[in-house]
Short mmCIF file of C-alpha atoms and ligand atoms in Angstrom, two decimals:
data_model
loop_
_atom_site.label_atom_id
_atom_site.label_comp_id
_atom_site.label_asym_id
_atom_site.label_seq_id
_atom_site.Cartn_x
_atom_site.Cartn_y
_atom_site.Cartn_z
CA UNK A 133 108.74 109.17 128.16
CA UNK A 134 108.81 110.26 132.17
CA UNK A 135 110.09 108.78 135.40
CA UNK A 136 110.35 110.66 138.66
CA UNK A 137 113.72 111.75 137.79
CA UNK A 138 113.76 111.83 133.97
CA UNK A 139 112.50 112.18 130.68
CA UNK A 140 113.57 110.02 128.07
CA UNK A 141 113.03 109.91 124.03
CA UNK A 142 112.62 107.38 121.23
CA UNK A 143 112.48 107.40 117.89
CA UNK A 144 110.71 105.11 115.72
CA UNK A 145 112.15 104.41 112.27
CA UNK A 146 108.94 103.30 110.02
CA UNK A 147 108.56 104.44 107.27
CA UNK A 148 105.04 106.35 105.58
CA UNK A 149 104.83 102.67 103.21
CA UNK A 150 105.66 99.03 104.38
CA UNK A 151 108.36 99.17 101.83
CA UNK A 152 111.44 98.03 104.31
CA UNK A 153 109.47 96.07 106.74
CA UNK A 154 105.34 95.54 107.40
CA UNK A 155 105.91 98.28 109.56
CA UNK A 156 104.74 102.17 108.33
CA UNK A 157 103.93 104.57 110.90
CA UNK A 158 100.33 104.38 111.44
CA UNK A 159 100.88 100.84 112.12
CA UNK A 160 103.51 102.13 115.22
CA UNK A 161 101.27 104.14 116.45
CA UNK A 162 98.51 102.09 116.65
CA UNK A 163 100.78 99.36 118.26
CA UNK A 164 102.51 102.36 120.82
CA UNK A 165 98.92 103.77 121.58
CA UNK A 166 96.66 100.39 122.29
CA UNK A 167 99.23 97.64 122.88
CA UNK A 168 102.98 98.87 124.29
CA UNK A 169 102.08 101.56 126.53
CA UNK A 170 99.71 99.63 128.90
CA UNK A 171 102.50 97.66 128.83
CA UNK A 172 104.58 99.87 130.42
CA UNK A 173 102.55 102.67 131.87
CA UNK A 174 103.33 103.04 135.73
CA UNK A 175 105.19 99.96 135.90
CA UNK A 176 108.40 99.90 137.74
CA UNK A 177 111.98 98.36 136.08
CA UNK A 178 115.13 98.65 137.17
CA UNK A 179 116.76 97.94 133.63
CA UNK A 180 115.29 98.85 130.27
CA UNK A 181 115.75 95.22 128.79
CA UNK A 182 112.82 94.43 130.90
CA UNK A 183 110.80 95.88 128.55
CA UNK A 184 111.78 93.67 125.46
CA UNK A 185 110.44 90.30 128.14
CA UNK A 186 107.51 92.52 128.44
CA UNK A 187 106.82 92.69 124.92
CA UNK A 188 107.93 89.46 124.05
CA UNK A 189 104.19 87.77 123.46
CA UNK A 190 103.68 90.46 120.78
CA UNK A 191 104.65 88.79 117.25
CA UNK A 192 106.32 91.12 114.84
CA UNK A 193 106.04 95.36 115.64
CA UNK A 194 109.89 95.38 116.46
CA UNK A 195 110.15 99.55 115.30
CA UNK A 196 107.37 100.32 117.15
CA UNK A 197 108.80 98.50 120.53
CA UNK A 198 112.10 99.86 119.83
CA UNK A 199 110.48 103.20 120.01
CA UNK A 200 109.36 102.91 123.58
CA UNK A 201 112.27 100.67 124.89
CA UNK A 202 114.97 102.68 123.55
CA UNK A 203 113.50 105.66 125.29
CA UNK A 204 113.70 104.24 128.63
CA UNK A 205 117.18 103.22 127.68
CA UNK A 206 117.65 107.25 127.10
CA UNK A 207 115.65 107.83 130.30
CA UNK A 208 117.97 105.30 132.22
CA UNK A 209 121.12 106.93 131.52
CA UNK A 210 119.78 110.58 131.63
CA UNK A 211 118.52 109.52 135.22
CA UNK A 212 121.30 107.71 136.49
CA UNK A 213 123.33 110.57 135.04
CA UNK A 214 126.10 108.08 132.99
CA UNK A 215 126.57 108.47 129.14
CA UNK A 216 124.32 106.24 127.51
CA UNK A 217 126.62 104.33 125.52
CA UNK A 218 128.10 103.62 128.74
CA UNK A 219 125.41 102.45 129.51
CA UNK A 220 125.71 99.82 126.92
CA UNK A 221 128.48 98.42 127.78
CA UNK A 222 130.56 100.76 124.10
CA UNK A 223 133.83 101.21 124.00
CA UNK A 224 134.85 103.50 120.64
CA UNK A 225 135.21 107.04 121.23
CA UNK A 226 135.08 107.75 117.80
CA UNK A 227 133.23 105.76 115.04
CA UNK A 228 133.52 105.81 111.45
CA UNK A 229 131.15 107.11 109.07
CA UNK A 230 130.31 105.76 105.44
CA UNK A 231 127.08 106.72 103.31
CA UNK A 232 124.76 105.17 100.97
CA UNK A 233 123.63 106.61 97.54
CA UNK A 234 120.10 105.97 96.01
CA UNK A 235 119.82 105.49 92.62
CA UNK A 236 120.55 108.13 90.61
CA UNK A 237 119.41 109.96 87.39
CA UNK A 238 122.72 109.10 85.62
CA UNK A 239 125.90 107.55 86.02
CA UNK A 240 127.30 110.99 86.25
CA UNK A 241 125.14 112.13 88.63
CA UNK A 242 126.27 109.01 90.75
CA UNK A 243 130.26 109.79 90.29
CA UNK A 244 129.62 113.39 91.36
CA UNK A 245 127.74 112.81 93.98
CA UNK A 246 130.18 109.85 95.43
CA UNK A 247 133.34 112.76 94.94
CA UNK A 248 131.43 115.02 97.29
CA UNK A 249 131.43 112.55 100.10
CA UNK A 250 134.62 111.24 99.65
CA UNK A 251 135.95 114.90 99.49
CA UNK A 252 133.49 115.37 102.95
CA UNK A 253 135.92 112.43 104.72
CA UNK A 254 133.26 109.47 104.44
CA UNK A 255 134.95 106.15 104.67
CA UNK A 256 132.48 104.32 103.15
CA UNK A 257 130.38 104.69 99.87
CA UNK A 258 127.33 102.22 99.87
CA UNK A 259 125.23 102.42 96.43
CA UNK A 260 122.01 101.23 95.81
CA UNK A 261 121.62 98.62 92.89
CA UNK A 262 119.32 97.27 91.44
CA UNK A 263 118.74 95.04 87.90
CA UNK A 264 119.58 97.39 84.89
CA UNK A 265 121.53 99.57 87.11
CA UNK A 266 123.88 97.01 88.32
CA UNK A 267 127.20 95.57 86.81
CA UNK A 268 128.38 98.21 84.43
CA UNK A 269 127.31 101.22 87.10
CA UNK A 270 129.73 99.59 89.09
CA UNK A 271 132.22 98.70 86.98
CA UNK A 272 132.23 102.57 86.24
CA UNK A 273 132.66 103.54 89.53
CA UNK A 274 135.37 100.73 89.94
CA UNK A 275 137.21 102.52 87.06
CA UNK A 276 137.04 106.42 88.66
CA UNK A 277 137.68 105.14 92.17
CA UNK A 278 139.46 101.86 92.17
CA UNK A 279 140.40 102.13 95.95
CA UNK A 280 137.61 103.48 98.10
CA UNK A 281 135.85 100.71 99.95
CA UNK A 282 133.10 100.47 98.42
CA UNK A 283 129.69 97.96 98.94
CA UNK A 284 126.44 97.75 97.37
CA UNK A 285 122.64 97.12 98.48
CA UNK A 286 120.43 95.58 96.32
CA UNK A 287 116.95 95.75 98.64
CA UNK A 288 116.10 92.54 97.91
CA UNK A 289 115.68 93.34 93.88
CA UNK A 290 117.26 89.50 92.40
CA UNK A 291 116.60 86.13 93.02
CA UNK A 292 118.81 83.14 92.71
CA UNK A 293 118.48 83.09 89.09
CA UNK A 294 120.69 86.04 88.62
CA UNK A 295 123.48 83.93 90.33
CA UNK A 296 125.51 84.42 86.83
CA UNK A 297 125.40 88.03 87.26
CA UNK A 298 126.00 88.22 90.89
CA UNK A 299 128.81 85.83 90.62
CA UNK A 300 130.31 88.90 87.93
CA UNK A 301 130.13 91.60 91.36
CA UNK A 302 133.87 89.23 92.25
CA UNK A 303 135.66 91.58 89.93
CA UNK A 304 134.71 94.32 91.89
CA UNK A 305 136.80 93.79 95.00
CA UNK A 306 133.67 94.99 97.19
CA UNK A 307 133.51 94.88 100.97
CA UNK A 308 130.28 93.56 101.21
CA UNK A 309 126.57 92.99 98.88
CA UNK A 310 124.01 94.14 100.36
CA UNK A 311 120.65 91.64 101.00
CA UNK A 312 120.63 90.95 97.11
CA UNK A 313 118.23 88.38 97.75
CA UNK A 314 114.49 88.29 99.42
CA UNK A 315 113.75 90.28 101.83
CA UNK A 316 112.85 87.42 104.78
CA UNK A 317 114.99 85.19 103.26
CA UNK A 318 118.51 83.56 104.75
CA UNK A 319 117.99 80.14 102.89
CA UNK A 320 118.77 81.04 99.56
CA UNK A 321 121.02 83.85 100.58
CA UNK A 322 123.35 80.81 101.81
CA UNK A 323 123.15 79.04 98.89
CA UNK A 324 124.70 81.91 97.17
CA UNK A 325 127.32 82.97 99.84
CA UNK A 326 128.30 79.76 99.02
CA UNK A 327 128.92 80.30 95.38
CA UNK A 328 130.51 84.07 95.70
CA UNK A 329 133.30 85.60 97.07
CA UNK A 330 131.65 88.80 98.04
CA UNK A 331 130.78 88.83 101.69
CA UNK A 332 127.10 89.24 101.58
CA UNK A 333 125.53 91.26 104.41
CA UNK A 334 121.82 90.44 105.98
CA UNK A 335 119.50 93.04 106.69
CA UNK A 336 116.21 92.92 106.31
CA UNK A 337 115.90 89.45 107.27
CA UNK A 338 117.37 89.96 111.16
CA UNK A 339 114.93 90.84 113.04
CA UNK A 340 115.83 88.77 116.12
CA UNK A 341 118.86 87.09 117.75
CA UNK A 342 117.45 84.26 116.78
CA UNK A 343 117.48 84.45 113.51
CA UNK A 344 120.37 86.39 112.97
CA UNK A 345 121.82 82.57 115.10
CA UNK A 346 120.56 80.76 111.98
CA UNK A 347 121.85 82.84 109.45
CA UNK A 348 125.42 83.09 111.06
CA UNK A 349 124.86 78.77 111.75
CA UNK A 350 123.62 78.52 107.76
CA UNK A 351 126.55 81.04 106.51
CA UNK A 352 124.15 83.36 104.77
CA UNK A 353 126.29 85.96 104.98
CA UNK A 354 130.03 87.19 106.81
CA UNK A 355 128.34 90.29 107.68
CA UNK A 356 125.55 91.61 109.35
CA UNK A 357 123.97 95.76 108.96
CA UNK A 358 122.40 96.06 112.85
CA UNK A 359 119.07 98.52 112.95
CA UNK A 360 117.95 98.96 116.36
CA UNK A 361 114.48 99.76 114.74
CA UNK A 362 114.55 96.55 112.71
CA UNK A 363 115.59 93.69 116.12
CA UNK A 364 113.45 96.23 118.39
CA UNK A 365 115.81 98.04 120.38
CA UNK A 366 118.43 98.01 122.33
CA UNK A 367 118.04 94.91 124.13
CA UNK A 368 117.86 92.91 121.33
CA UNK A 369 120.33 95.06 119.25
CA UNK A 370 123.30 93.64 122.00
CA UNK A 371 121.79 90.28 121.95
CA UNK A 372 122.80 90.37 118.43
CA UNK A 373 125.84 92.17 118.61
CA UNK A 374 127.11 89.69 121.43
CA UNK A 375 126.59 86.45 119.24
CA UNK A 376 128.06 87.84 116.02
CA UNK A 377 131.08 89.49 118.11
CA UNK A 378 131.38 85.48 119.63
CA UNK A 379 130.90 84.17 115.50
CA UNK A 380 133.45 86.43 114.11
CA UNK A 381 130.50 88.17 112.15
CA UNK A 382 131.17 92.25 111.69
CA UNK A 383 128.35 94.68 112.23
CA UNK A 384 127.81 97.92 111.52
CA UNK A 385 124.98 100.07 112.22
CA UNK A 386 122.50 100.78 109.19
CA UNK A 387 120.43 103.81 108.88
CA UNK A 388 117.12 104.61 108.60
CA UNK A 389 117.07 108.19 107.64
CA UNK A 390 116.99 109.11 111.27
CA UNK A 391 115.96 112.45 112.82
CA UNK A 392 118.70 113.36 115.69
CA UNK A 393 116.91 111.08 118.71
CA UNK A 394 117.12 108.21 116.50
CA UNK A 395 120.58 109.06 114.92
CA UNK A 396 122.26 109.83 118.48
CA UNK A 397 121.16 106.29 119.80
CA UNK A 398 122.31 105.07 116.31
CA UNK A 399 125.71 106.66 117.72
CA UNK A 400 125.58 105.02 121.15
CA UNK A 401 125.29 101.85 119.47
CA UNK A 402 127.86 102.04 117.30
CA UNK A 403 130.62 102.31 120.01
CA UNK A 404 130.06 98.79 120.98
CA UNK A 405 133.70 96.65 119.86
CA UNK A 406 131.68 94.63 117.74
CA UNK A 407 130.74 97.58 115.33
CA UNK A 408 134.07 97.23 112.90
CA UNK A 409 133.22 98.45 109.84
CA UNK A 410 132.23 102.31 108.93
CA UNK A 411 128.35 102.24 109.64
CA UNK A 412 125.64 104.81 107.74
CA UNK A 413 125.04 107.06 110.29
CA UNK A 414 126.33 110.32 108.80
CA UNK A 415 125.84 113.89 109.91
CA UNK A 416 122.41 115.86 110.48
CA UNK A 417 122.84 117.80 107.95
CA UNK A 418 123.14 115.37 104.96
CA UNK A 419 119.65 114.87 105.74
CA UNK A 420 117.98 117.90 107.31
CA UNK A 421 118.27 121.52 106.98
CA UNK A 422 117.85 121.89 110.75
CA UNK A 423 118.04 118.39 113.01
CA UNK A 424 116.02 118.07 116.02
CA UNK A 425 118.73 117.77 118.13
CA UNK A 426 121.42 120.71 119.68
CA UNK A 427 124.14 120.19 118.72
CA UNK A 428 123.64 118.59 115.28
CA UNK A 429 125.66 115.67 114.29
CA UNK A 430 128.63 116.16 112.37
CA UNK A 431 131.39 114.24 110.97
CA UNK A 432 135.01 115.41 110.52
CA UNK A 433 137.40 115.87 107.71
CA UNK A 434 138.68 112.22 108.08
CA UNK A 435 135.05 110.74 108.21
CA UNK A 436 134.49 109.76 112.05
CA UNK A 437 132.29 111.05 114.37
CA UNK A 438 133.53 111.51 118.02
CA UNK A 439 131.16 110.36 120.68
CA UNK A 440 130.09 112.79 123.13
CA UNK A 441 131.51 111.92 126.31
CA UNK A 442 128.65 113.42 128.75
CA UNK A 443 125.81 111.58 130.42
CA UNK A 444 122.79 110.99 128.20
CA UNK A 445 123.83 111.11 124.88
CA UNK A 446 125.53 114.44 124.10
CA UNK A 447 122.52 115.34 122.02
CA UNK A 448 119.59 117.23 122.90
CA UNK A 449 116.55 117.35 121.80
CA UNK A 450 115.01 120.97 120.70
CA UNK A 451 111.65 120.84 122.39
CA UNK A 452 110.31 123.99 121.15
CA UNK A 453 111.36 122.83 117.15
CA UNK A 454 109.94 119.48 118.19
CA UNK A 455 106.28 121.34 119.11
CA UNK A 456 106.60 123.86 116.30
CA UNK A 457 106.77 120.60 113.89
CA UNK A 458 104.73 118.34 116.01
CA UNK A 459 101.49 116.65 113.52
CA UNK A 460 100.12 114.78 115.92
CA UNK A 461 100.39 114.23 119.41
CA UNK A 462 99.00 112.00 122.34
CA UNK A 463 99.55 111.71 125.99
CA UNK A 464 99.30 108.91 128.28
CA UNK A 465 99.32 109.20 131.97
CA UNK A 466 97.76 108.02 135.19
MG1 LIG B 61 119.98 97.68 103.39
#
């Protein structure tokens, strides 16, 4: 995105499938290309949030908005030349790292794979569960690493009726479950905080400030995983992070296999107090042979990564990578 003074970029975190949220990228770009830029295009603001009142009368497309606000967030602080989680009002100079693990091939697979990043400094192992790949996977990786903190995310893959087996994860000592339960759903998820130790953590459902006010008011869950994607950018992202920080609700800052744009704002984020526990963004090259960003993110021996403390966000973008990988391409201007 351009200003007088600036360029600014965005990422947008759908996926190819509506397999997280109804979102998939052809949807974004339908919703960038016909409904947000017209929005925007030529208009004056002197704050980013202004966009997410702008787009408030469009139901639903929150990755897609994101995309477009959160670049004029980077565009803001590249043009007023301030850091842009300054910007946001972040304090941390350093924030720590954790990672998720799919689901593996084996159990062994899983063990060797979570020695690696413990051995890389990551603070945090997240695995992926799901039913048949649940209790005892866990109560292996208990066994071999009885003191790493350690939480689980189920996707959505059990309903209330597994409440027996869920009840079982208590042995576990676990920092948090994952959204074990549907994937719009904080009703029954607050039926079964009620009935488990484990802190369960929202994140599909949160899409808004608004609802992430009911769950905290219903007690679905101690915990909530912020995507700026998922609420729609930044605007709505410290909306959020302002009424859990007020609620005593910790956040962290999920991933959504980010390229570097998305990742470094993922960073920016993260700096804000109410970010406490270890969040999943982890360094470029977990992810990507080369990152679309100079330098590439990177995470040191005792799992944190520091927070560049120049104006923009420390990251920048390789244009001619960008145009050497670029599928598609469109250009809006007056
Ligand atoms: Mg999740």
């Amino acid at each position: 995105m351009f200003c007088e003074d600036a360029v600014g970029y965005g990422e947008c975190t759908a996926g190819e499938r509506p397999l997280f949220s109804h979102e998939t990228i052809d949807t974004a770009w339908l919703i960038i290309k016909e409904v947000l830029v017209p929005k925007v295009l030529n208009r004056e603001w002197s704050s980013p949030s202004v966009l997410n009142e702008w787009f408030r009368p469009i139901r639903g497309h929150q990755m897609a908005r994101a995309a477009v606000e959160n670049a004029c967030w980077d565009m803001m602080a590249r043009a007023n030349n301030v850091p842009l989680h300054q910007l946001l009002g972040g304090t941390r100079k350093k924030i720590p790292c954790g990672v998720s693990i799919g689901i593996q091939d084996s159990l062994e697979q899983l063990l060797e794979k979570i020695k690696t990043e413990i051995d890389s400094g990551y603070r945090r192992i997240k695995i992926k569960i799901k039913p048949g790949w649940d209790y005892d996977i866990i109560s292996r990786v208990r066994k071999q690493f009885p003191d790493i903190p350690l939480s689980v995310d189920a996707n959505s893959a059990y309903t209330l009726s597994d409440i027996d087996l869920l009840k079982r994860f208590d042995d576990f000592n676990l920092v948090m479950m994952e959204q074990p339960l549907s994937y719009d759903d904080i009703i029954d998820h607050s039926q079964l905080q009620r009935q488990i130790q484990t802190p369960i953590c929202l994140d599909e459902p949160i899409t808004s400030v608004d609802n992430a006010r009911k769950a905290i008011q219903m007690k679905s869950g101690r915990i909530i995983n912020l995507k700026l994607g998922r609420v729609g950018g930044f605007s709505e992202a410290l909306k959020i992070h302002d009424y859990a920080y007020e609620h005593h609700i910790p956040v962290w800052c999920g991933g959504m296999l980010e390229a570097g744009i998305g990742r470094s704002h993922n960073i920016a984020m993260s700096t804000l107090p109410g970010f406490s526990l270890p969040g999943d963004v982890s360094a470029s090259k977990r992810y990507y042979r080369q990152d679309i960003i100079d330098p590439p993110v990177t995470v040191d021996d005792d799992g944190f990564i520091h927070v560049p403390q120049v104006n923009g966000t420390g990251y920048e973008p390789k244009e001619d990578y960008i145009e050497k990988i670029t599928v598609r391409k469109e250009v809006f201007q007056h």
